Coordinates of C-alpha atoms in Angstrom, one line a residue:
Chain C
X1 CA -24.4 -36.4 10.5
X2 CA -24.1 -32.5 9.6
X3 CA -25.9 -33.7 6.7
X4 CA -29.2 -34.4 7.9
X5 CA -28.7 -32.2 10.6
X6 CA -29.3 -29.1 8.3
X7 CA -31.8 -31.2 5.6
X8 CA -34.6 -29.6 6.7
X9 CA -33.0 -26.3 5.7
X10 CA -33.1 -27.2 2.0
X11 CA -36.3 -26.2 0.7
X12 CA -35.4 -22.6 1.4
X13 CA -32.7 -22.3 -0.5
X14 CA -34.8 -22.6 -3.4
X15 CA -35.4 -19.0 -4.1
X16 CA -39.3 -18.9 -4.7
X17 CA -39.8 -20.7 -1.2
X18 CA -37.4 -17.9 0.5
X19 CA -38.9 -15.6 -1.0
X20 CA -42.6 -15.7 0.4
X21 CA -41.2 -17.0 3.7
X22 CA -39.1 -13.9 4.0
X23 CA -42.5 -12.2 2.4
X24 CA -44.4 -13.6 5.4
X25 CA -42.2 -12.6 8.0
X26 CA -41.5 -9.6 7.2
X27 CA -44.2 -7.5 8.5
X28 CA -44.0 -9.1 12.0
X29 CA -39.8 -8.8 12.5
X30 CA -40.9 -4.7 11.1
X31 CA -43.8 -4.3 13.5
X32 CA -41.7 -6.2 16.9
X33 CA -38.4 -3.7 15.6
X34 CA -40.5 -1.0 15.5
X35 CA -42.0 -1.3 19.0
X36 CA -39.0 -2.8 20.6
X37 CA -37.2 0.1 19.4
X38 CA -39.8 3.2 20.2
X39 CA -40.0 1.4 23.9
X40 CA -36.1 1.0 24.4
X41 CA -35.5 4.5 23.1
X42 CA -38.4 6.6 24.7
X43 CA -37.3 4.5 28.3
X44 CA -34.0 5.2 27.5
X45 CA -33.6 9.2 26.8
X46 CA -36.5 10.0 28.7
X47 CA -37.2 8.0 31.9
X48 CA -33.8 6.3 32.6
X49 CA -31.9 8.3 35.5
X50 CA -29.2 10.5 34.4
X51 CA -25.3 9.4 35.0
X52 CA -23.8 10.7 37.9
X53 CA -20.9 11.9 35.8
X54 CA -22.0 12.1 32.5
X55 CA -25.2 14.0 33.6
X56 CA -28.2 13.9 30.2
X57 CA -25.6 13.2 27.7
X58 CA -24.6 9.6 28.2
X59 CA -28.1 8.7 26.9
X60 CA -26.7 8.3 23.7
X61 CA -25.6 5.2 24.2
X62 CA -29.1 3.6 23.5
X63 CA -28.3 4.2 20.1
X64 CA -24.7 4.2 19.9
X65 CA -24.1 0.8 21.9
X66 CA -26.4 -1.0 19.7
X67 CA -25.7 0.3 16.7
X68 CA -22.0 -1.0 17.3
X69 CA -23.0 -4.0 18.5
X70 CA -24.7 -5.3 15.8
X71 CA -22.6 -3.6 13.4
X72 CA -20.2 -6.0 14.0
X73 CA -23.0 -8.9 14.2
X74 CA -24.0 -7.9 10.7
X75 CA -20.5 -8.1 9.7
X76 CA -20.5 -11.6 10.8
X77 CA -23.7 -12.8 9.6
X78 CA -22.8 -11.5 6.1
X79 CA -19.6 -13.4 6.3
X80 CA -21.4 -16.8 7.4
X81 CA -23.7 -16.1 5.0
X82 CA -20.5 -15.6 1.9
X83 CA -19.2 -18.8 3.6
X84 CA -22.1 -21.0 3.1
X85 CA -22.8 -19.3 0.0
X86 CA -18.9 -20.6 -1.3
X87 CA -19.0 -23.5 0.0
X88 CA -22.1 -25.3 -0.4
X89 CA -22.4 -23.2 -3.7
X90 CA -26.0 -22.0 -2.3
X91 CA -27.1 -18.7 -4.5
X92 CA -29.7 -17.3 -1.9
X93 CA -26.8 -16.8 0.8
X94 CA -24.8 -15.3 -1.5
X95 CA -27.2 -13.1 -2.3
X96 CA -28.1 -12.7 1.9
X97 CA -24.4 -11.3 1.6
X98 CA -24.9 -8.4 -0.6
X99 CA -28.6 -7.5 1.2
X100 CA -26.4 -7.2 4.2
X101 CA -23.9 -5.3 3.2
X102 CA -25.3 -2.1 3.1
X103 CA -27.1 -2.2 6.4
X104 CA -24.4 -2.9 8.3
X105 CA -22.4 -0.3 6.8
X106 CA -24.9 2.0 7.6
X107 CA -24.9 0.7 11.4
X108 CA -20.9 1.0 11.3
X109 CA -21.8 4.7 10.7
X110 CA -24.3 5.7 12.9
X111 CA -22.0 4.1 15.7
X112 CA -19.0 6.3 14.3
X113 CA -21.4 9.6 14.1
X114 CA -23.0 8.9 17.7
X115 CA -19.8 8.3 18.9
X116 CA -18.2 11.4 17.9
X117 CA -21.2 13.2 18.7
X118 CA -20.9 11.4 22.6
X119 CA -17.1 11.8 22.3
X120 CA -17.5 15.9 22.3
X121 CA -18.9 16.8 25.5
X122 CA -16.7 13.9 27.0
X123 CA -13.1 13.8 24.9
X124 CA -13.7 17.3 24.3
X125 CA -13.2 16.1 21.0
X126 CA -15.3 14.5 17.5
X127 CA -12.6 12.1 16.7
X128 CA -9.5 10.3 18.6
X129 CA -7.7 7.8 17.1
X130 CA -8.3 5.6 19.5
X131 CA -8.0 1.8 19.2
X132 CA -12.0 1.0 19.1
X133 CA -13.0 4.0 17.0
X134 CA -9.7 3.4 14.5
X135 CA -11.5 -0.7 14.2
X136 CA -14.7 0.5 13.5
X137 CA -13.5 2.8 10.9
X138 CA -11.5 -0.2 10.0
X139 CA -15.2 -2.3 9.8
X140 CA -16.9 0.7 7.8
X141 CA -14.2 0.7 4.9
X142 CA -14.2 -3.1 4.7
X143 CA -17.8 -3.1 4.5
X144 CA -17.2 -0.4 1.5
X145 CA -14.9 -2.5 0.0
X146 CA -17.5 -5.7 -0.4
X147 CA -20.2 -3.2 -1.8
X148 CA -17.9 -2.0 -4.0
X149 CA -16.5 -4.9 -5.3
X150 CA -19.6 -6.8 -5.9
X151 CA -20.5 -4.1 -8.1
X152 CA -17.6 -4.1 -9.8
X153 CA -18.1 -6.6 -12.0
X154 CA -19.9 -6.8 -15.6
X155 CA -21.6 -10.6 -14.7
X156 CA -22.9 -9.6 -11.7
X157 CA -23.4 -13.5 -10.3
X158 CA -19.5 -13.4 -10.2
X159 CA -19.4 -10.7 -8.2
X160 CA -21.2 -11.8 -5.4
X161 CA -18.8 -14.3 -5.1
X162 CA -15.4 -12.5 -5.4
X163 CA -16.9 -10.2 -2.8
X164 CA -18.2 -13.1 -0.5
X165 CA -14.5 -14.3 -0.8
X166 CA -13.3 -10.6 0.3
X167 CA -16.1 -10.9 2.9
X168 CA -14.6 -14.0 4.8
X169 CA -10.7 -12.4 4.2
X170 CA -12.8 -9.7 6.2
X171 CA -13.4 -11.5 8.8
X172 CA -10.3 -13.3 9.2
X173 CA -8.9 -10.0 9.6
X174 CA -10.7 -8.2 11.6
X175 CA -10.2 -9.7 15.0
X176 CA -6.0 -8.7 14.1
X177 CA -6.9 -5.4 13.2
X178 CA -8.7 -5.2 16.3
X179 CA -6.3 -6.3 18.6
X180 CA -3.3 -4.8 16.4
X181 CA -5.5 -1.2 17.1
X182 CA -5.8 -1.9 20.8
X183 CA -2.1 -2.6 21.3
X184 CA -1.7 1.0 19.5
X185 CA -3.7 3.0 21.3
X186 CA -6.1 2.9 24.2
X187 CA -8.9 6.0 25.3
X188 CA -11.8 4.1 24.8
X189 CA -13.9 3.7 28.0
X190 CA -14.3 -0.1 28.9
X191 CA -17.3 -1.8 27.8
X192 CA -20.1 -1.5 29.4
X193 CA -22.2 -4.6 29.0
X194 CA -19.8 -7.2 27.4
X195 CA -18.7 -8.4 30.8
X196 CA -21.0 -11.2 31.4
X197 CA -20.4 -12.1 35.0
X198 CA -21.7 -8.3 36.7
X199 CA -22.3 -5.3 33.9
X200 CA -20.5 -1.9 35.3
X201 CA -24.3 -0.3 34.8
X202 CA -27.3 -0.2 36.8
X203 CA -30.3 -1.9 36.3
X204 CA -32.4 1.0 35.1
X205 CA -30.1 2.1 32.6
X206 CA -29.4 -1.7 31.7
X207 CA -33.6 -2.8 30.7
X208 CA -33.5 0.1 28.3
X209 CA -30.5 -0.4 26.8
X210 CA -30.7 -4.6 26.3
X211 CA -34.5 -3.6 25.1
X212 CA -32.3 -1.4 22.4
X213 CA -30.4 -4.0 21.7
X214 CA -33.2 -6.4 20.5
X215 CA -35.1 -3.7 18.5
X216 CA -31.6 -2.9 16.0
X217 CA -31.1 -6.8 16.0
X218 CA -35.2 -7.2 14.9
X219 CA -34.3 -4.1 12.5
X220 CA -31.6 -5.7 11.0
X221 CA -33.4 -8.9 10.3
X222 CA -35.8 -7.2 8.8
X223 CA -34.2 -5.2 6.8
X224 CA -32.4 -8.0 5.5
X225 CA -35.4 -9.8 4.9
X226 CA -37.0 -6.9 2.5
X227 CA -33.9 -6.7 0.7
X228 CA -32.9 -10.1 0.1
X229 CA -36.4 -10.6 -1.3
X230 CA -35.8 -7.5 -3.9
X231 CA -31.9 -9.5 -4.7
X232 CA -34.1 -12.3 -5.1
X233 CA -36.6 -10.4 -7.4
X234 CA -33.5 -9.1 -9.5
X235 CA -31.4 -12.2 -9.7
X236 CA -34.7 -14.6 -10.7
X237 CA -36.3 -11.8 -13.3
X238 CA -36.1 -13.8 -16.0
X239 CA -37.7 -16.7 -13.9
X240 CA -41.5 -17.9 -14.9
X241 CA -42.6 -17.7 -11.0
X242 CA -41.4 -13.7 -10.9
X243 CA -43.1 -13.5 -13.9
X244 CA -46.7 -15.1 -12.5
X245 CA -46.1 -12.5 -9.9
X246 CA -45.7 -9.7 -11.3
X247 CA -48.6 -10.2 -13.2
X248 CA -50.9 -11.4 -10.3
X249 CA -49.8 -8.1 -8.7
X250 CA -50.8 -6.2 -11.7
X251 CA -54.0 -7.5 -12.1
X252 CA -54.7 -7.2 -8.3
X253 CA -53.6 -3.1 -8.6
X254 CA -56.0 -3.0 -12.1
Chain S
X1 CA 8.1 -28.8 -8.4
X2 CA 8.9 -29.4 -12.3
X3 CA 6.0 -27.1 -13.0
X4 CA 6.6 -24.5 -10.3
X5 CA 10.1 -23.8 -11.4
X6 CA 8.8 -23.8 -14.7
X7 CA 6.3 -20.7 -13.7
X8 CA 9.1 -19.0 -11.8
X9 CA 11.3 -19.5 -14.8
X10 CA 8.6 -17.4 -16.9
X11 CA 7.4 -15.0 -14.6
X12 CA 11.5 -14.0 -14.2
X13 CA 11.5 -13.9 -17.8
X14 CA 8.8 -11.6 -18.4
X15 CA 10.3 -9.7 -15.9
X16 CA 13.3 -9.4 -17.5
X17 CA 11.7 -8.6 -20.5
X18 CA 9.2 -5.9 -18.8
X19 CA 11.5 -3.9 -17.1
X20 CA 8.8 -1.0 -16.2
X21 CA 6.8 -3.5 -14.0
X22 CA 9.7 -3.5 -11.4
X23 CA 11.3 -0.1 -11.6
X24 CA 8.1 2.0 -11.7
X25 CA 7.3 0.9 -8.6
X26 CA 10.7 1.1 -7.2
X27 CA 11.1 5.1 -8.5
X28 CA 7.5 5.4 -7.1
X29 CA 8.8 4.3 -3.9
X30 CA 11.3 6.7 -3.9
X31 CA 9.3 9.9 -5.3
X32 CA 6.7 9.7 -2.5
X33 CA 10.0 9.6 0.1
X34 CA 11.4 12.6 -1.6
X35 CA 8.0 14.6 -1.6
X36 CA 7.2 14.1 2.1
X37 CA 10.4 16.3 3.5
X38 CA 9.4 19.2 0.3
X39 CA 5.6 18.8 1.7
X40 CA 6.2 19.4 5.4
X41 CA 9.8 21.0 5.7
X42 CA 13.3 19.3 5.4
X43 CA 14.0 19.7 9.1
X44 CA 16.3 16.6 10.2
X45 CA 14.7 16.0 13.5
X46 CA 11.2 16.2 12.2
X47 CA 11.8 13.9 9.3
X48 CA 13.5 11.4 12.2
X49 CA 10.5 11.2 13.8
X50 CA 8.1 10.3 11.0
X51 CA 10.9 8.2 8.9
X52 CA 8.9 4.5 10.3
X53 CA 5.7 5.6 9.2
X54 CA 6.9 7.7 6.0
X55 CA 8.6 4.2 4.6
X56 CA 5.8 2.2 5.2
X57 CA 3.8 4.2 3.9
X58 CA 5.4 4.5 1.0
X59 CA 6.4 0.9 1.0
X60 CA 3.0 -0.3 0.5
X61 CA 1.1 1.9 -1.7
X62 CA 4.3 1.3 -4.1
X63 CA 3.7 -2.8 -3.7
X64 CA 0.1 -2.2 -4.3
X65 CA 0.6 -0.4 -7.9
X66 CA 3.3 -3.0 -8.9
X67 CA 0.3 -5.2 -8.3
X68 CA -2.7 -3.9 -10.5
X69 CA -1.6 -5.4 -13.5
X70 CA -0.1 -8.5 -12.4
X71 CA -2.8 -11.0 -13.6
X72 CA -4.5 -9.0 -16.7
X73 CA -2.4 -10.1 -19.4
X74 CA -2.2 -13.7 -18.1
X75 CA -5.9 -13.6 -18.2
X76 CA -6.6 -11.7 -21.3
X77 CA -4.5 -14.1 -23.3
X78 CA -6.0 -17.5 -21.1
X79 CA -3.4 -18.5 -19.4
X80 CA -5.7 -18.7 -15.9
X81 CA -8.5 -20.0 -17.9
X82 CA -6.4 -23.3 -19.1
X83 CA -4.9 -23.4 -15.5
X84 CA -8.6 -23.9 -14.2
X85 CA -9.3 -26.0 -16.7
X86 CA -6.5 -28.6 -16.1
X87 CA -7.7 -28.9 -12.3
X88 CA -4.3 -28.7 -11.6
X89 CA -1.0 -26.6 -11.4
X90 CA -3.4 -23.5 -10.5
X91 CA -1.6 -23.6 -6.9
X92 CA 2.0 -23.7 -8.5
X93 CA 1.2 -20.7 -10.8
X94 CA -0.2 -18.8 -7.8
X95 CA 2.4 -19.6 -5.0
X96 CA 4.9 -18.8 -8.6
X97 CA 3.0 -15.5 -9.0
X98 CA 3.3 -14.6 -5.2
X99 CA 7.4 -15.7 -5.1
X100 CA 8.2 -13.2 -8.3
X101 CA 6.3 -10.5 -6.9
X102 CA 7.9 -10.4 -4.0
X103 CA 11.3 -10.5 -5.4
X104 CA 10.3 -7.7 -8.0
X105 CA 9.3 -5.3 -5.5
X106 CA 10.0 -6.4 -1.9
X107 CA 13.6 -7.2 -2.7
X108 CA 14.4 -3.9 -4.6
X109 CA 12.9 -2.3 -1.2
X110 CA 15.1 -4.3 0.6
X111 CA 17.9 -2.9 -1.4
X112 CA 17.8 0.4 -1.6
X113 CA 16.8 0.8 2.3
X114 CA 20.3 2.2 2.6
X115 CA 19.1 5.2 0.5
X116 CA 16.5 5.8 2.6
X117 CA 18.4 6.1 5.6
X118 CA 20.1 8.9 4.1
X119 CA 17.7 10.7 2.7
X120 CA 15.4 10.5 6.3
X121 CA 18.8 10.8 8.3
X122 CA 18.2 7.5 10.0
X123 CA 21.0 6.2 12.1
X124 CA 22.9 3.0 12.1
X125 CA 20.6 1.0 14.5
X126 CA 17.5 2.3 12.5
X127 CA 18.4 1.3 9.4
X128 CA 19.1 -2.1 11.0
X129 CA 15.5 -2.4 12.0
X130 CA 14.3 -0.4 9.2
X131 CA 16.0 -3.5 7.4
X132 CA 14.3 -6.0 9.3
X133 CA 10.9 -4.8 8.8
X134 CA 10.9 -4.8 5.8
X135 CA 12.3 -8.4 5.0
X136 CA 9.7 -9.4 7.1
X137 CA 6.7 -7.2 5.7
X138 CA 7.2 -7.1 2.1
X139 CA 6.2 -11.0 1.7
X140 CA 3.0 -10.1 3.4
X141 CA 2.6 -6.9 0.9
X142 CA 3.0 -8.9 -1.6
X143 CA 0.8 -11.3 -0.4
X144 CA -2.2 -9.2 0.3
X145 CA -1.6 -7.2 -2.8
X146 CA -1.8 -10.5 -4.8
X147 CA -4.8 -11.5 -3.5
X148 CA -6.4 -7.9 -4.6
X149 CA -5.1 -8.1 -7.8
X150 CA -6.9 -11.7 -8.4
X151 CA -9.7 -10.8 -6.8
X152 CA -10.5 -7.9 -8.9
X153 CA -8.9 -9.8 -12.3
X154 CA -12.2 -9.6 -14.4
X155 CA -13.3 -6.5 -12.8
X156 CA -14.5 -3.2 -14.9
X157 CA -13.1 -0.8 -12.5
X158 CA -9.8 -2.0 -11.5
X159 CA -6.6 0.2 -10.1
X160 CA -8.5 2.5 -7.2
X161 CA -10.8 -0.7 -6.5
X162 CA -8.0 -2.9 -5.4
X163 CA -6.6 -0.2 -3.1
X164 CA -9.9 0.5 -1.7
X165 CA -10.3 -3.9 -0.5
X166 CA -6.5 -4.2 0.2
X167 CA -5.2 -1.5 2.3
X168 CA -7.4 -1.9 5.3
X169 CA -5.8 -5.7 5.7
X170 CA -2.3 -4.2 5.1
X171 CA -3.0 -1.8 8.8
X172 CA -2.3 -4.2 11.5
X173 CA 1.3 -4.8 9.5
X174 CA 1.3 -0.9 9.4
X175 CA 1.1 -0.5 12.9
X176 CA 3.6 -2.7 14.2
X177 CA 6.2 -2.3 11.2
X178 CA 6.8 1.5 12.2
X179 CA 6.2 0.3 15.7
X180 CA 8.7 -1.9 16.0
X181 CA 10.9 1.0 14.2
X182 CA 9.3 4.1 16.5
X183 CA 10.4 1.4 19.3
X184 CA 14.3 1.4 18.1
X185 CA 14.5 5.3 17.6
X186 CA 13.6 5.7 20.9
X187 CA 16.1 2.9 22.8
X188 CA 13.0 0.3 23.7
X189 CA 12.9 -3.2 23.2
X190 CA 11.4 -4.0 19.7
X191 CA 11.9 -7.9 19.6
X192 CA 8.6 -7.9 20.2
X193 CA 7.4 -6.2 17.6
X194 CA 9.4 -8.2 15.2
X195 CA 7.7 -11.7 16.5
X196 CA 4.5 -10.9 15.8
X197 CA 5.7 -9.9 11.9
X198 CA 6.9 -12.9 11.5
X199 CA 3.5 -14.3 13.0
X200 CA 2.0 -12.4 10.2
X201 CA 4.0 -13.7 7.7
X202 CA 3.5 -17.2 8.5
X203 CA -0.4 -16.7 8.8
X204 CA -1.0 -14.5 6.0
X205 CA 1.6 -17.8 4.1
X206 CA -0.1 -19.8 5.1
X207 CA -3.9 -19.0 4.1
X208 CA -3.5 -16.3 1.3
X209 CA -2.3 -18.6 -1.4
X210 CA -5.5 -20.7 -1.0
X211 CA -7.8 -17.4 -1.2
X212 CA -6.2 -16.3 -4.2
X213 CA -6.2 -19.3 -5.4
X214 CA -10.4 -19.5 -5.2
X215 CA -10.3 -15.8 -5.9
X216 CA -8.9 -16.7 -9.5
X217 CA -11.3 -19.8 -10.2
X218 CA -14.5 -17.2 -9.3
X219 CA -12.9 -14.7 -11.5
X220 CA -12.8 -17.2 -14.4
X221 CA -16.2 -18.3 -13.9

């Protein structure tokens, strides 16, 4: 049953295909994260109402709560992605693992720099080690440790693997560090939005902030898109259909 | 079970043979105790308080060295290549691998904990825990350090590499290893602690072998 189920997925693990698809939708996921995000941001800083406690300064969390958010979504894309990419022996999600990497380490860190910049006026302080900060840390050094090992390697199609390996080890692990961190230390205010039944937040700070939320998301997969078509480029070089294309885009810029 | 005994017989042998790969680590272990109380002051009550931390610390950045090395020769000379090759006894050699490393650098630990609770002026019912802990938290060193090592087998860059993947999956044992000791210094229950250790252990039993097992085919190629 799971196998025709997912048939219809198979043409796009041919490379070429991926690539123009991902070619083809790249401009629109850009264009929607680049709007989605300008309108969540501008509503947020400047038009939201200001926190009764926190006065201007909680406004950060437009781009702090998403940025963590999906730091931790990348991380688990990337490891579906290195599962598939093991298991099924499929090359273009192993390769989806290593153009993920890097952008959701650089998520991991614009949520630890907002938050230390939020944490200053509130904490009084950059940096507690507090259970949620210490797992993100946790989630920025693991996502260091698949970049750097894929690198690692002289065959660089054996990298990829080992690190998609590291990636799903990753993942096992993460939701023990996470609560291991929690049992250790709690300063951390609760979360704002994960409470599904009634969110601790109002309704004009909430639109904004969701709005947020679905431009870093549209970011991210379009980001991945633009460089999962460059792995694709590197991996496939010595390919005839690169090759056509690099020409046609020659002759096109002559 | 022939084979596996076979392994151990020839991992103990080698280890008998290579003396350095056990005691380096061991007098590692020990050096980074002895700089800790020179680095921030010999005072007896200070040293008290960070002993849990200081010895696991210590404890696992010592396993991890002991670990670098442990699959290089075997796959220089093609011993893992011929184990992949033969589609079987890969497991044996591995779980093999993962016993001997644990007795050539957990159990030496183990043993000289009594030191340690002189030199950090631990008391009776410390060391007891101390003890514990690290029956209980050297398998899953030596676990997690195995799995580095054959992850980053046919690497370039090894050594600094293998730290950098490996010790952020060695924290949640950090943190409730020198809890479980902070909890015994200071009179508290620590049973609980201990329970989720040994939940580790079983866990990290329980699945690592498989990954390292991959881990090694990948590296192979």
């Amino acid at each position: 049953m799971w196998g025709s189920m997912f048939r219809w997925l198979d043409p796009y693990a041919k490379p070429e295909t991926l690539y123009h698809l991902c070619g083809r939708w790249l401009p629109y996921l850009m264009t929607l994260a680049i709007a989605t995000l300008l309108l969540g941001n501008i509503w947020g800083l400047a038009f939201s109402p200001p926190d009764y406690q926190q006065g201007d300064s909680y406004r950060i969390i437009y781009i702090h709560v998403p940025s963590a958010i999906w730091s931790m979504g990348a991380y688990s894309s990337m490891a579906i992605a290195a599962f598939i990419g093991l298991v099924w022996q499929i090359r273009v999600a192993q390769w989806a693992v290593l153009a993920i990497a890097p952008i959701g380490a650089v998520y991991t860190a614009i949520a630890l720099i907002t938050g230390a910049a939020w944490g200053k006026p509130m904490w009084g302080t950059w940096w507690v080690w507090d259970a949620r900060l210490t797992s993100e840390l946790v989630l920025l050094f693991l996502y260091l440790g698949v970049i750097a090992l894929s690198g690692a390697f002289s065959e660089a199609a054996r990298g990829i693997k080992v690190a998609s390996l590291l990636a799903i080890v990753g993942v096992v692990n993460l939701p023990i560090i996470h609560y291991s961190v929690e049992w250790w230390n709690t300063l951390h205010q609760g979360a704002t939005i994960t409470k599904f039944a009634k969110p601790s937040i109002d309704p004009s700070m909430l639109w904004p902030l969701l709005i947020s939320l679905l431009g870093l998301a549209l970011l991210l997969a379009a980001l991945t898109c633009l460089r999962l078509r460059s792995q694709i480029l590197i991996f496939e070089q010595h390919r005839p259909w690169v090759r056509q294309l690099v020409e046609q885009q020659h002759e096109e810029q002559s | 079970m022939v084979m596996w005994r076979a392994l151990v017989q020839r991992e103990l042998q080698l280890l008998g043979r290579q003396k350095a790969d056990w005691l380096n680590p061991l007098v590692f272990f020990l050096l980074v105790l002895s700089l800790f109380p020179l680095g921030i002051g010999p005072e007896p009550g200070m040293l008290k308080q960070i002993a849990p931390g200081l010895v696991w610390i210590a404890a696992l950045l010592s396993v991890l060295l002991s670990a670098e090395r442990l699959f290089k020769d075997d796959y220089r000379y093609g011993v893992i290549e011929q184990l992949v090759a033969r589609r079987q006894g890969l497991f044996s050699y591995v779980t093999a691998k993962i016993c001997c490393h644990w007795l050539s650098t957990g159990v030496p630990l183990v043993l000289v904990s009594p030191l340690i609770a002189v030199l950090l002026g631990l008391d009776w019912q410390s060391w007891q825990v101390l003890l514990v802990t690290l029956l209980l938290g050297t398998p899953v060193l030596s676990l997690l350090s195995v799995l580095g090592a054959a992850l980053t087998m046919a690497a370039d860059k090894g050594g600094i590499l293998q730290a950098l993947i490996i010790l952020p999956l060695y924290i949640p044992l950090l943190i409730f290893a020198s809890g479980a000791m902070e909890a015994a210094a200071t009179a508290l229950p620590y049973t609980g602690q201990l329970a989720v250790l040994v939940a580790f252990l079983l866990f990290a039993l329980a699945l690592v072998p498989l990954a390292v097992r991959q881990a090694l085919r990948m590296n192979v190629g």
